[in-house]
Tab-separated table of C-alpha atoms in Angstrom:
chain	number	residue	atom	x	y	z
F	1	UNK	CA	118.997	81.282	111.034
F	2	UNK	CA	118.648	80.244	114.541
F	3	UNK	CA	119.786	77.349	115.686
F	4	UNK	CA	116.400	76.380	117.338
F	5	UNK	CA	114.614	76.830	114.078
F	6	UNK	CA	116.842	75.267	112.213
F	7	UNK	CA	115.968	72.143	114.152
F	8	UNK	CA	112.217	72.118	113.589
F	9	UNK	CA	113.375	72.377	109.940
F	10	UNK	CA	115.329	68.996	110.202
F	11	UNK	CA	112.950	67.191	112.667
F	12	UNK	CA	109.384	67.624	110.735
F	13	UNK	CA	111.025	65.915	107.505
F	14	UNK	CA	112.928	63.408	109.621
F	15	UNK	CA	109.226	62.673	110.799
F	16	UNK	CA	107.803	61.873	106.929
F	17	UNK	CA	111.007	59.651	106.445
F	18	UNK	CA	110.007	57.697	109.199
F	19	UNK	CA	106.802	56.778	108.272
F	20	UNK	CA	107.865	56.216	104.576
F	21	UNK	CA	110.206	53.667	105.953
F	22	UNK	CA	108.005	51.723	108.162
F	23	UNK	CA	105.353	51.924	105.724
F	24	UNK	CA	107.822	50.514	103.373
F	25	UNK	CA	109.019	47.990	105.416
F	26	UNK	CA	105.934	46.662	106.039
F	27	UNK	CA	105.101	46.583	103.017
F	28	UNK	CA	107.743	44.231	101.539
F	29	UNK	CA	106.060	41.641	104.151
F	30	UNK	CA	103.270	40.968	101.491
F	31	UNK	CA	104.457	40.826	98.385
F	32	UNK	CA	101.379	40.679	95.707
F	33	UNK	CA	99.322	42.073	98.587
F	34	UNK	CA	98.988	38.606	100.116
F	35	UNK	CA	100.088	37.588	103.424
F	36	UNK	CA	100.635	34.080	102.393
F	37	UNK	CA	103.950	34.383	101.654
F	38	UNK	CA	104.393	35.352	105.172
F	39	UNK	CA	102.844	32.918	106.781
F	40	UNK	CA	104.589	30.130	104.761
F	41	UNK	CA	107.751	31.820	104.828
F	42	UNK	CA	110.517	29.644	107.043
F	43	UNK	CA	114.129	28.435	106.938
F	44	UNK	CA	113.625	25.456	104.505
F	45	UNK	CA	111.163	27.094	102.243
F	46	UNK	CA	111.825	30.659	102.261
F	47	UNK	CA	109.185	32.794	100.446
F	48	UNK	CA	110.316	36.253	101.252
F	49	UNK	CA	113.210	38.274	100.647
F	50	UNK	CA	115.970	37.794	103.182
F	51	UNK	CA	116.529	41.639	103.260
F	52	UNK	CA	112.941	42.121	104.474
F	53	UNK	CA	113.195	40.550	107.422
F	54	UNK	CA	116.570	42.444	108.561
F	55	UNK	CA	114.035	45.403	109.441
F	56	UNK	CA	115.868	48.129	108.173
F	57	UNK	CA	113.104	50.321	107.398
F	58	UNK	CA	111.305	49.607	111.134
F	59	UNK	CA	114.429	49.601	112.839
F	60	UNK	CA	117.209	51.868	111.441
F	61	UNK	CA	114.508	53.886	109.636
F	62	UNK	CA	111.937	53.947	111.600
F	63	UNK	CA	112.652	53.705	115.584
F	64	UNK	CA	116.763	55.007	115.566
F	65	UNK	CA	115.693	57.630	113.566
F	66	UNK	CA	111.947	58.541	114.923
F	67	UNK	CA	113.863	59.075	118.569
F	68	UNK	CA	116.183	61.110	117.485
F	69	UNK	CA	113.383	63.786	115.499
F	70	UNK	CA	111.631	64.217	118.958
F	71	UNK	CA	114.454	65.170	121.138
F	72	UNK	CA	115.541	67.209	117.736
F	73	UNK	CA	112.154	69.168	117.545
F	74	UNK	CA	112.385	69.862	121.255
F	75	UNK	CA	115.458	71.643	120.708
F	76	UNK	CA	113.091	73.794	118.169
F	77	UNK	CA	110.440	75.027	120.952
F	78	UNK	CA	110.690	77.032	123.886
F	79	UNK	CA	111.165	73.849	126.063
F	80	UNK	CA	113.632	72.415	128.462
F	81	UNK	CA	115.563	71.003	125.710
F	82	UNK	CA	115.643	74.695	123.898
F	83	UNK	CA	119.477	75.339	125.894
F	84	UNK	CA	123.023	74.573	125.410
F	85	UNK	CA	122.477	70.992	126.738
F	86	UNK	CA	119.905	70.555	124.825
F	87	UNK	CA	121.704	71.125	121.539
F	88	UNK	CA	124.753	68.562	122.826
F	89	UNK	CA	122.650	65.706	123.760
F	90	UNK	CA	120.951	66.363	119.783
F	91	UNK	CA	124.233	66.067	118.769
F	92	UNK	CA	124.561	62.531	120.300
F	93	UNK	CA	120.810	61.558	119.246
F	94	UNK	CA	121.255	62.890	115.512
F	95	UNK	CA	124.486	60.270	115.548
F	96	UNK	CA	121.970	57.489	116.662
F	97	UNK	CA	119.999	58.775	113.494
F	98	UNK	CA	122.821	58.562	111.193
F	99	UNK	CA	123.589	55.110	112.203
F	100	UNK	CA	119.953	54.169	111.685
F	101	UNK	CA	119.801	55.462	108.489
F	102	UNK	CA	123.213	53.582	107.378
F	103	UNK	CA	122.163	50.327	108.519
F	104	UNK	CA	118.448	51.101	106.580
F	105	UNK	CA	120.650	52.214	103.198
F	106	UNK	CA	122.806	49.138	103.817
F	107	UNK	CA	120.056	46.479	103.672
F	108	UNK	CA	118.482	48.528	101.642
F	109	UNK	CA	121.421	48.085	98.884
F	110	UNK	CA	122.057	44.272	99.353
F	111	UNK	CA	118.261	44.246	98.869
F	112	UNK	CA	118.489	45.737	95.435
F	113	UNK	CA	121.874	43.572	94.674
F	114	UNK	CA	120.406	40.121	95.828
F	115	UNK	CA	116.907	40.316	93.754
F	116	UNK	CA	114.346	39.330	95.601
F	117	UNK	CA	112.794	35.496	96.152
F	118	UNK	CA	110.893	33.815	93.847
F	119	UNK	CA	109.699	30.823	92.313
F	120	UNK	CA	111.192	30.501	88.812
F	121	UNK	CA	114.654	32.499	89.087
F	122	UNK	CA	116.955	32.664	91.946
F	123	UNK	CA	120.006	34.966	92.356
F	124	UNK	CA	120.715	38.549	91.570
F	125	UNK	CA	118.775	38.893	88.316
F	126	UNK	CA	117.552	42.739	88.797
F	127	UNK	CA	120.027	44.558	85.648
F	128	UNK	CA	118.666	41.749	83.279
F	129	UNK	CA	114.760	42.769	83.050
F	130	UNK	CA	114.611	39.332	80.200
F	131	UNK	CA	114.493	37.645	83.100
F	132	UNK	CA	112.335	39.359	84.861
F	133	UNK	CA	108.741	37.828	83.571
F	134	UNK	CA	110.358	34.163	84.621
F	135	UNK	CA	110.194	34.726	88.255
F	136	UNK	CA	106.034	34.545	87.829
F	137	UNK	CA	105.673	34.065	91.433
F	138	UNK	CA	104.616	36.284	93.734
F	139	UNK	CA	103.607	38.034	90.588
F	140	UNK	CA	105.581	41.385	89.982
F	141	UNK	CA	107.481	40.575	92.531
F	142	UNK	CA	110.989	42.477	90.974
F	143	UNK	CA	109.113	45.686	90.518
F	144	UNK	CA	107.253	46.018	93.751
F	145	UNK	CA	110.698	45.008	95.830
F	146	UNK	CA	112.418	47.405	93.487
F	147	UNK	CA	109.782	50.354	93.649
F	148	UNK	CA	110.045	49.815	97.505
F	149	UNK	CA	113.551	49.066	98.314
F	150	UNK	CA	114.348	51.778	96.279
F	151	UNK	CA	112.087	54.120	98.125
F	152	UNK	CA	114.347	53.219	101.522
F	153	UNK	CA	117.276	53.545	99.933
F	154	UNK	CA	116.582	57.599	99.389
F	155	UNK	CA	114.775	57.575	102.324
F	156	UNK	CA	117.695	56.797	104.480
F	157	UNK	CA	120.099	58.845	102.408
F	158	UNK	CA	117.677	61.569	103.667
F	159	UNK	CA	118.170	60.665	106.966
F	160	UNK	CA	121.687	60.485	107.094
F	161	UNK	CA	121.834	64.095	105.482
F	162	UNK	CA	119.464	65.435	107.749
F	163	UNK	CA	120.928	64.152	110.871
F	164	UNK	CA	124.315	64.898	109.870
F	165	UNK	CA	122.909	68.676	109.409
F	166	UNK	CA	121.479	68.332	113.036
F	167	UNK	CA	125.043	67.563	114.655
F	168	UNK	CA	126.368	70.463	113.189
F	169	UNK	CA	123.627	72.417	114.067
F	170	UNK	CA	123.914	70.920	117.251
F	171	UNK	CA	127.732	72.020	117.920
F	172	UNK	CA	126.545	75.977	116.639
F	173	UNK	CA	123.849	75.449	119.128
F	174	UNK	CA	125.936	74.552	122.469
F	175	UNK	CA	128.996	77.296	121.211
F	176	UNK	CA	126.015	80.106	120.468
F	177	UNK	CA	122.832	79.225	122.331
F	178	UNK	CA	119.543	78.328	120.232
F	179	UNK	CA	118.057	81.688	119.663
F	180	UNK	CA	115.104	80.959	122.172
F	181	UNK	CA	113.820	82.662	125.022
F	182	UNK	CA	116.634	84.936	126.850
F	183	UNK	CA	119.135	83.892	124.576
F	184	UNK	CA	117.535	85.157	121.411
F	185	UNK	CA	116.685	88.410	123.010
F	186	UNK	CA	120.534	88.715	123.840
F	187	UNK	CA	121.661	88.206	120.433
F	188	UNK	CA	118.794	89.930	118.924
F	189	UNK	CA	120.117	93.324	120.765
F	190	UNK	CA	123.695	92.699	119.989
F	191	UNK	CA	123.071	92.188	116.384
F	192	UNK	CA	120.506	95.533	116.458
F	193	UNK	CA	123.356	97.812	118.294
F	194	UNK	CA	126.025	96.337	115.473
F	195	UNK	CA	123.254	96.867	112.682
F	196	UNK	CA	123.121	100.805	114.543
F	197	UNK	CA	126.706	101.626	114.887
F	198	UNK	CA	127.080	100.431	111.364
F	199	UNK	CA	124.600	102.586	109.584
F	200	UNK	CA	125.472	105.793	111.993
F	201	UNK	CA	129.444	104.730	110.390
F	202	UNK	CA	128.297	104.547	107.135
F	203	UNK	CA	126.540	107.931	107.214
């Protein structure tokens, strides 16, 4: 596979993940669906999850990793970013992508470990589900920070693999050339004259 095409394969996911993580993100702003707890939420009465408002999903999983899946799918199309240089400075925005996703996984984790805030229990409460119908507000309040920080937490161990493909496809990229334009008609006739001499050989 080209290297070029193997970058639009990496960048259109990279693209969904994004948009699951913001989506996500936001989400956890409201738990119950109700932006009261937002509102009232401050230092001395805190009525959202501390994890929430670190912003991994907007920031590592969203922005650090939305950059890097535009200059990636430029380096798919016939573009000014389809060269050698092209594929280094991926290579360098995929790492930006990987560090986004690590720092959405990581408050993504200590989400899931701290238990989110409630009235009624307080602490890290999540592996005893007894406990679970005592934190009564916001109402379902463990599930829908579980169903969501658990979303980002696969989200961004998407993005880390994905990315990490991307700098090695980058490094094939600026040692072979992407496959596009010139270069892919280059390597195209090399690999046809091989295919040639090797059927005349095996005759």
């Amino acid at each position: 596979m080209c290297t070029g095409a193997c970058s639009k394969f990496v960048a259109i996911p990279l693209y969904v993940l994004v948009l699951v993580s913001v989506v996500c993100n936001i989400l956890l702003f409201f738990p119950d669906f109700d932006t009261k707890y937002a509102q009232d939420d401050g230092e001395t009465t805190p009525r959202l999850t501390a994890e929430v408002k670190y912003m991994g999903g907007v920031i590592g999983g969203g922005i650090m990793a939305l950059i890097p899946a535009i200059h990636i799918h430029l380096t798919g199309t016939k573009t000014c970013c389809a060269n050698r240089c092209g594929m280094f400075l991926s290579i360098g925005f995929a790492a930006a992508g990987v560090a986004g996703g690590v720092y959405s996984l990581a408050v993504a984790a200590l989400g899931l470990a701290n238990g989110p805030t409630c009235l009624g229990v307080s602490g890290s409460y999540l592996t005893d589900q007894s406990q679970w119908a005592l934190c009564f507000e916001p109402k379902d309040v463990v599930q829908f920070n579980l169903a969501l920080f658990s979303t980002l937490l696969v989200a961004a161990g998407l993005q880390i693999i994905l990315c990490s493909i991307q700098m090695v496809n980058g490094l094939f990229g600026c040692i072979c050339g992407t496959c596009s334009g010139k270069e892919g008609t280059f390597i195209t006739i090399i690999y046809y004259h091989h295919h040639l001499h090797h059927s005349k050989r095996s005759e």
